[in-house]
Short mmCIF file of C-alpha atoms in Angstrom, two decimals:
data_model
loop_
_atom_site.label_atom_id
_atom_site.label_comp_id
_atom_site.label_asym_id
_atom_site.label_seq_id
_atom_site.Cartn_x
_atom_site.Cartn_y
_atom_site.Cartn_z
CA MET P 1 144.69 84.79 106.24
CA LEU P 2 147.11 85.65 103.24
CA TYR P 3 148.87 89.15 102.43
CA TYR P 4 150.83 90.06 99.67
CA LEU P 5 152.84 93.14 98.27
CA ILE P 6 152.36 94.20 94.63
CA LYS P 7 156.00 94.50 93.52
CA ASP P 8 157.37 93.00 90.23
CA THR P 9 155.21 89.83 91.23
CA LEU P 10 153.20 89.32 94.16
CA GLU P 11 155.28 88.60 97.31
CA GLU P 12 153.84 87.30 100.62
CA CYS P 13 154.29 89.41 103.64
CA THR P 14 153.09 90.00 107.08
CA ILE P 15 150.22 92.42 108.00
CA GLU P 16 152.67 94.83 109.23
CA GLU P 17 154.58 95.04 106.00
CA CYS P 18 151.37 95.68 104.17
CA HIS P 19 150.95 98.87 106.24
CA THR P 20 154.82 99.97 106.17
CA ALA P 21 156.20 98.88 102.93
CA GLY P 22 154.79 101.78 100.77
CA VAL P 23 153.48 99.60 97.79
CA PRO P 24 150.19 98.52 97.20
CA TYR P 25 148.98 95.27 98.98
CA VAL P 26 146.64 92.38 98.51
CA ALA P 27 144.92 90.56 101.68
CA VAL P 28 142.45 87.59 101.77
CA LEU P 29 140.71 87.28 104.89
CA THR P 30 137.56 85.35 106.01
CA THR P 31 134.54 87.42 107.31
CA GLU P 32 135.35 86.80 110.87
CA GLU P 33 139.03 88.02 110.46
CA TRP P 34 138.17 91.08 108.46
CA GLN P 35 135.16 91.96 111.23
CA GLU P 36 138.05 91.83 113.74
CA GLY P 37 140.82 93.61 111.86
CA LYS P 38 138.92 96.01 109.38
CA ALA P 39 139.88 99.05 111.46
CA GLY P 40 143.63 98.57 110.86
CA PHE P 41 143.05 98.78 107.27
CA ASP P 42 141.78 102.40 107.82
CA MET P 43 139.52 102.39 104.80
CA GLY P 44 136.81 105.14 104.23
CA ILE P 45 133.87 102.78 103.95
CA ASP P 46 130.35 103.70 104.37
CA MET P 47 128.76 100.80 102.74
CA GLU P 48 130.09 97.61 104.37
CA PRO P 49 130.48 94.48 102.02
CA ASP P 50 128.44 91.85 103.26
CA SER P 51 129.99 88.41 102.55
CA LYS P 52 127.24 86.58 103.86
CA ASN P 53 124.47 87.86 101.65
CA ILE P 54 126.02 87.96 98.11
CA HIS P 55 123.77 87.65 94.98
CA ASN P 56 125.78 89.35 92.18
CA THR P 57 128.84 91.13 90.96
CA LYS P 58 128.79 94.76 91.88
CA ALA P 59 131.03 97.71 92.99
CA GLU P 60 129.78 100.62 95.31
CA VAL P 61 131.68 103.93 95.56
CA ASN P 62 132.24 104.89 99.14
CA TYR P 63 133.52 108.32 100.95
CA ASP P 64 137.19 107.00 100.11
CA SER P 65 137.22 103.67 98.90
CA LEU P 66 135.14 100.93 96.81
CA THR P 67 133.45 97.89 98.13
CA GLY P 68 131.70 95.13 96.40
CA THR P 69 130.94 91.56 95.79
CA PHE P 70 131.65 88.91 93.23
CA ALA P 71 129.15 86.10 92.34
CA VAL P 72 131.00 84.00 89.92
CA PRO P 73 129.48 81.19 88.10
CA ASN P 74 131.16 77.52 88.42
CA ARG P 75 132.29 76.98 84.60
CA ARG P 76 132.74 73.27 85.45
CA ASP P 77 129.23 72.89 86.64
CA PHE P 78 126.75 75.61 86.13
CA GLU P 79 124.03 73.77 88.57
CA LYS P 80 126.39 74.44 91.59
CA GLU P 81 126.32 77.55 93.67
CA PRO P 82 128.33 80.27 92.20
CA TRP P 83 131.60 81.28 94.04
CA ARG P 84 131.00 84.16 96.12
CA PHE P 85 133.37 86.85 97.84
CA ALA P 86 133.39 90.29 98.91
CA PHE P 87 136.01 93.24 98.64
CA ALA P 88 137.27 96.54 99.84
CA MET P 89 139.70 98.65 98.19
CA ASP P 90 141.42 101.98 98.32
CA GLU P 91 144.50 103.52 96.93
CA LYS P 92 146.70 101.62 99.43
CA GLY P 93 145.34 98.13 98.46
CA ILE P 94 142.61 95.64 98.15
CA VAL P 95 141.15 93.43 100.90
CA PHE P 96 139.25 90.30 99.66
CA ILE P 97 136.73 88.97 102.09
CA ASP P 98 136.40 85.28 101.35
CA ASP P 99 135.04 82.25 103.03
CA GLY P 100 135.27 79.96 100.25
CA GLY P 101 138.75 80.17 99.08
CA TYR P 102 138.13 81.05 95.58
CA ALA P 103 139.51 84.60 95.80
CA ALA P 104 142.87 82.96 97.21
CA HIS P 105 142.87 80.40 94.63
CA LEU P 106 142.60 83.22 91.79
CA ILE P 107 145.36 85.18 93.41
CA ARG P 108 147.64 82.26 93.40
CA ARG P 109 147.23 81.99 89.91
CA VAL P 110 147.93 85.55 89.39
CA LYS P 111 151.24 84.83 91.60
CA ARG P 112 152.29 82.00 89.52
CA ALA P 113 151.56 83.67 85.88
CA LYS P 114 152.08 87.41 86.15
CA LYS P 115 155.47 89.38 86.49
CA TRP P 116 155.18 93.09 85.96
CA HIS P 117 157.55 95.75 84.64
CA ILE P 118 155.49 98.48 86.05
CA PRO P 119 153.56 96.94 89.04
CA SER P 120 150.70 98.78 90.32
CA LEU P 121 147.31 98.11 92.06
CA GLU P 122 145.46 98.69 88.99
CA ARG P 123 147.37 96.09 86.98
CA PHE P 124 146.85 93.58 89.77
CA VAL P 125 142.98 94.37 89.88
CA TYR P 126 143.05 93.95 85.71
CA ASP P 127 144.75 90.65 85.89
CA PHE P 128 142.87 89.36 88.89
CA LEU P 129 139.70 90.17 86.85
CA GLU P 130 141.05 88.26 83.74
CA GLN P 131 141.62 85.10 85.76
CA ILE P 132 137.94 84.99 86.59
CA ILE P 133 137.09 84.78 82.66
CA TYR P 134 140.54 83.26 81.50
CA ARG P 135 138.75 80.19 80.21
CA ASP P 136 135.65 81.88 78.88
CA LEU P 137 136.94 82.12 75.07
CA SER P 138 137.48 78.51 74.80
CA ILE P 139 134.14 77.74 76.70
CA MET P 140 132.29 79.88 73.89
CA GLU P 141 134.36 78.07 71.17
CA GLY P 142 133.32 74.63 72.51
CA TYR P 143 129.59 75.84 72.80
CA GLU P 144 129.82 76.80 69.16
CA ARG P 145 131.61 73.49 68.06
CA GLU P 146 128.88 71.37 70.01
CA LEU P 147 126.12 73.47 68.72
CA ASP P 148 127.51 72.87 65.49
CA GLN P 149 127.61 69.00 65.67
CA ILE P 150 123.91 69.03 67.16
CA GLU P 151 122.90 70.85 64.24
CA THR P 152 124.34 68.37 61.68
CA ALA P 153 123.05 65.44 63.94
CA ILE P 154 119.54 66.95 63.73
CA GLN P 155 119.77 67.07 59.88
CA GLU P 156 120.75 63.82 59.60
CA GLY P 157 118.02 62.48 62.12
CA LYS P 158 120.48 61.08 64.89
CA ALA P 159 119.91 63.55 67.66
CA GLU P 160 117.35 62.05 70.00
CA GLU P 161 118.43 63.85 72.98
CA ALA P 162 119.39 66.98 71.29
CA LEU P 163 116.74 69.39 72.79
CA ILE P 164 117.77 68.50 76.25
CA ARG P 165 121.42 69.44 75.64
CA VAL P 166 120.48 72.90 73.74
CA ASN P 167 118.30 73.99 76.78
CA THR P 168 120.96 73.11 79.15
CA ILE P 169 123.55 75.15 77.00
CA ARG P 170 121.00 78.04 76.50
CA GLY P 171 120.85 78.16 80.38
CA GLU P 172 124.47 78.23 80.89
CA LEU P 173 124.67 81.08 78.42
CA ARG P 174 122.03 83.01 80.14
CA ASP P 175 123.98 82.80 83.45
CA LEU P 176 127.30 83.73 81.82
CA ARG P 177 125.52 86.89 79.93
CA ILE P 178 124.20 88.16 83.29
CA HIS P 179 127.74 87.51 84.83
CA TYR P 180 129.43 89.37 81.83
CA ASP P 181 126.97 92.31 82.04
CA GLN P 182 127.52 92.81 85.78
CA LEU P 183 131.26 92.59 85.07
CA ILE P 184 131.00 95.17 82.46
CA ASP P 185 129.23 97.62 85.22
CA LEU P 186 131.98 96.80 87.54
CA GLY P 187 134.71 97.48 85.02
CA GLN P 188 132.99 100.99 83.93
CA GLU P 189 132.67 101.54 87.68
CA LEU P 190 136.51 101.12 88.12
CA GLU P 191 137.16 103.08 85.07
CA GLU P 192 135.01 106.04 86.27
CA ASN P 193 137.61 106.36 89.27
CA GLU P 194 135.37 108.51 91.10
CA ASN P 195 137.39 108.76 94.30
CA GLY P 196 140.42 109.58 92.24
CA PHE P 197 142.86 107.01 93.87
CA PHE P 198 143.72 105.02 90.44
CA ARG P 199 146.65 106.86 88.61
CA SER P 200 145.02 108.20 85.41
CA GLU P 201 147.61 106.24 83.13
CA ASN P 202 146.48 102.92 84.57
CA VAL P 203 142.79 103.40 84.26
CA ARG P 204 143.23 102.01 80.61
CA TYR P 205 143.33 98.68 82.10
CA PHE P 206 139.76 98.77 83.20
CA HIS P 207 138.98 100.00 79.74
CA LEU P 208 140.65 97.14 77.94
CA PHE P 209 138.66 94.70 80.58
CA THR P 210 135.38 96.26 79.75
CA ASN P 211 136.04 95.98 76.10
CA ARG P 212 136.69 92.32 76.60
CA MET P 213 133.80 91.74 78.58
CA MET P 214 131.58 93.34 75.84
CA ARG P 215 132.89 91.07 73.45
CA LEU P 216 132.30 88.13 75.33
CA TYR P 217 128.71 89.45 76.30
CA ASP P 218 128.14 89.68 72.39
CA SER P 219 129.34 86.23 71.90
CA ALA P 220 127.22 84.77 74.52
CA THR P 221 123.88 86.42 72.96
CA SER P 222 125.07 85.40 69.56
CA LEU P 223 125.35 81.77 70.76
CA GLN P 224 122.11 82.01 72.82
CA ALA P 225 120.44 83.00 69.55
CA TYR P 226 121.90 80.02 67.69
CA THR P 227 120.26 77.80 70.46
CA MET P 228 116.86 79.17 69.41
CA GLN P 229 117.93 78.49 65.82
CA VAL P 230 118.80 74.82 66.73
CA ARG P 231 115.82 74.32 68.56
CA ASP P 232 113.65 75.57 65.69
CA LEU P 233 115.53 73.30 63.25
CA TYR P 234 114.88 70.40 65.77
CA GLN P 235 111.21 71.46 65.74
CA ALA P 236 111.18 71.45 61.99
CA GLN P 237 112.67 67.99 61.57
CA LEU P 238 110.04 66.67 64.15
CA ASP P 239 107.39 68.16 62.00
CA ILE P 240 108.67 66.73 59.03
CA LYS P 241 108.60 63.34 60.41
CA GLN P 242 105.16 63.94 61.92
CA ASN P 243 103.98 64.81 58.39
CA ARG P 244 105.53 61.88 56.86
CA ILE P 245 103.79 59.53 59.23
CA MET P 246 100.61 61.34 58.57
CA THR P 247 101.16 61.06 54.87
CA VAL P 248 101.65 57.23 55.28
CA LEU P 249 98.54 57.02 57.41
CA THR P 250 96.31 59.00 54.77
CA VAL P 251 97.67 56.79 51.98
CA VAL P 252 97.06 53.55 53.90
CA THR P 253 93.45 54.86 54.82
CA THR P 254 92.88 55.94 51.35
CA ILE P 255 94.00 52.32 49.71
CA PHE P 256 91.81 50.45 52.47
CA MET P 257 88.69 52.56 52.10
CA PRO P 258 87.43 50.90 48.97
CA LEU P 259 88.75 47.58 50.21
CA THR P 260 86.75 48.02 53.25
CA LEU P 261 83.67 49.11 51.07
CA ILE P 262 84.00 45.63 49.17
CA ALA P 263 84.56 43.70 52.64
CA GLY P 264 81.30 45.55 54.11
CA TRP P 265 79.40 45.10 50.78
CA TYR P 266 80.03 41.30 50.50
CA GLY P 267 79.91 40.72 54.25
CA MET P 268 76.04 41.53 54.21
CA ASN P 269 75.14 37.98 52.87
CA PHE P 270 71.89 38.55 51.14
CA ARG P 271 70.23 35.26 49.99
CA TYR P 272 70.08 36.43 46.42
CA MET P 273 73.67 37.89 45.76
CA PRO P 274 74.54 36.11 42.57
CA GLU P 275 78.37 36.26 43.45
CA LEU P 276 77.91 33.91 46.40
CA GLU P 277 77.11 31.05 44.29
CA SER P 278 79.73 31.92 41.45
CA PRO P 279 82.80 29.74 41.56
CA TRP P 280 84.62 32.83 40.25
CA GLY P 281 83.12 35.21 42.79
CA TYR P 282 86.11 34.81 45.39
CA PRO P 283 89.01 34.96 42.81
CA ILE P 284 87.33 38.29 41.20
CA VAL P 285 87.04 40.16 44.40
CA ILE P 286 90.67 39.21 45.16
CA GLY P 287 91.80 40.65 41.71
CA VAL P 288 89.59 43.75 42.11
CA SER P 289 91.02 44.30 45.43
CA LEU P 290 94.71 43.96 44.35
CA THR P 291 93.80 46.10 41.28
CA ILE P 292 92.65 48.99 43.53
CA ALA P 293 95.89 48.53 45.70
CA ILE P 294 98.18 48.74 43.00
CA VAL P 295 96.43 51.52 41.03
CA SER P 296 96.42 53.75 44.25
CA LEU P 297 100.15 53.02 44.97
CA ILE P 298 100.79 54.14 41.17
CA PHE P 299 98.70 57.28 41.47
CA PHE P 300 100.36 58.15 44.76
CA LYS P 301 103.87 57.84 43.64
CA LYS P 302 103.29 59.77 40.60
CA LYS P 303 101.72 62.32 42.92
CA LYS P 304 104.94 61.92 45.11
CA TRP P 305 103.07 61.41 48.11
CA LEU P 306 104.99 58.38 48.90
#
């Protein structure tokens, strides 16, 4: 278990200091520790946060508190399970119920990076939420650069495995869009301040966070549309290749049709075919065949079918 006081920075403390220091606190407990000690936090909780059954990011308004859950996609590997933890919060502080250690990791990053002129619970929550998405702008930029490179490679005919990677990016963007949408709802719930335990002048932090999430959501939506354009380009390039192959096959077939007719005609070997006895028959057939092939190729070139 971890306990902090929200002063000009996060200061580690004991559970007794959390309840007696007179400043907002932050606590990180496991599910078992929360079940054993939740009565000491004296929160008016109607809907108990279920840290064992978390599917999405959301906040629930209780009689005199906020409870909710986080399901945070793993940005390094989207195929892995999301980071899952719950929280309970009132005007005195916030408790994270986390068996995986991710909430504690984010809090330590806040502790290392942030120093506040006017410390408050609202500012800590804002900075905590910012830590969840702190790399996402660079992730979006990375997706855009990669899609640009894939598009160029497709146009140059060098992207054999492009479609697999594009589909992967599209799936990751879908997961991020869902996550952003849930964070927008969470930010709006905090901004609503239904219980009134946030200071009115500090609610602006949640408005800033919600606006940032909307921009990230729009970026993810635009990039997802871009993946569809790249897929369409890839399919168009495949169609062009197939059309070229079909054109070549058609030209070859067209050239060999009269040659096949000649071969079939003289392959009948009727007794009174005069060409069979002519010493010039064989050279003449060769010349006629070459003439047909050359004339056909010149014709196809002029028509720009080759």
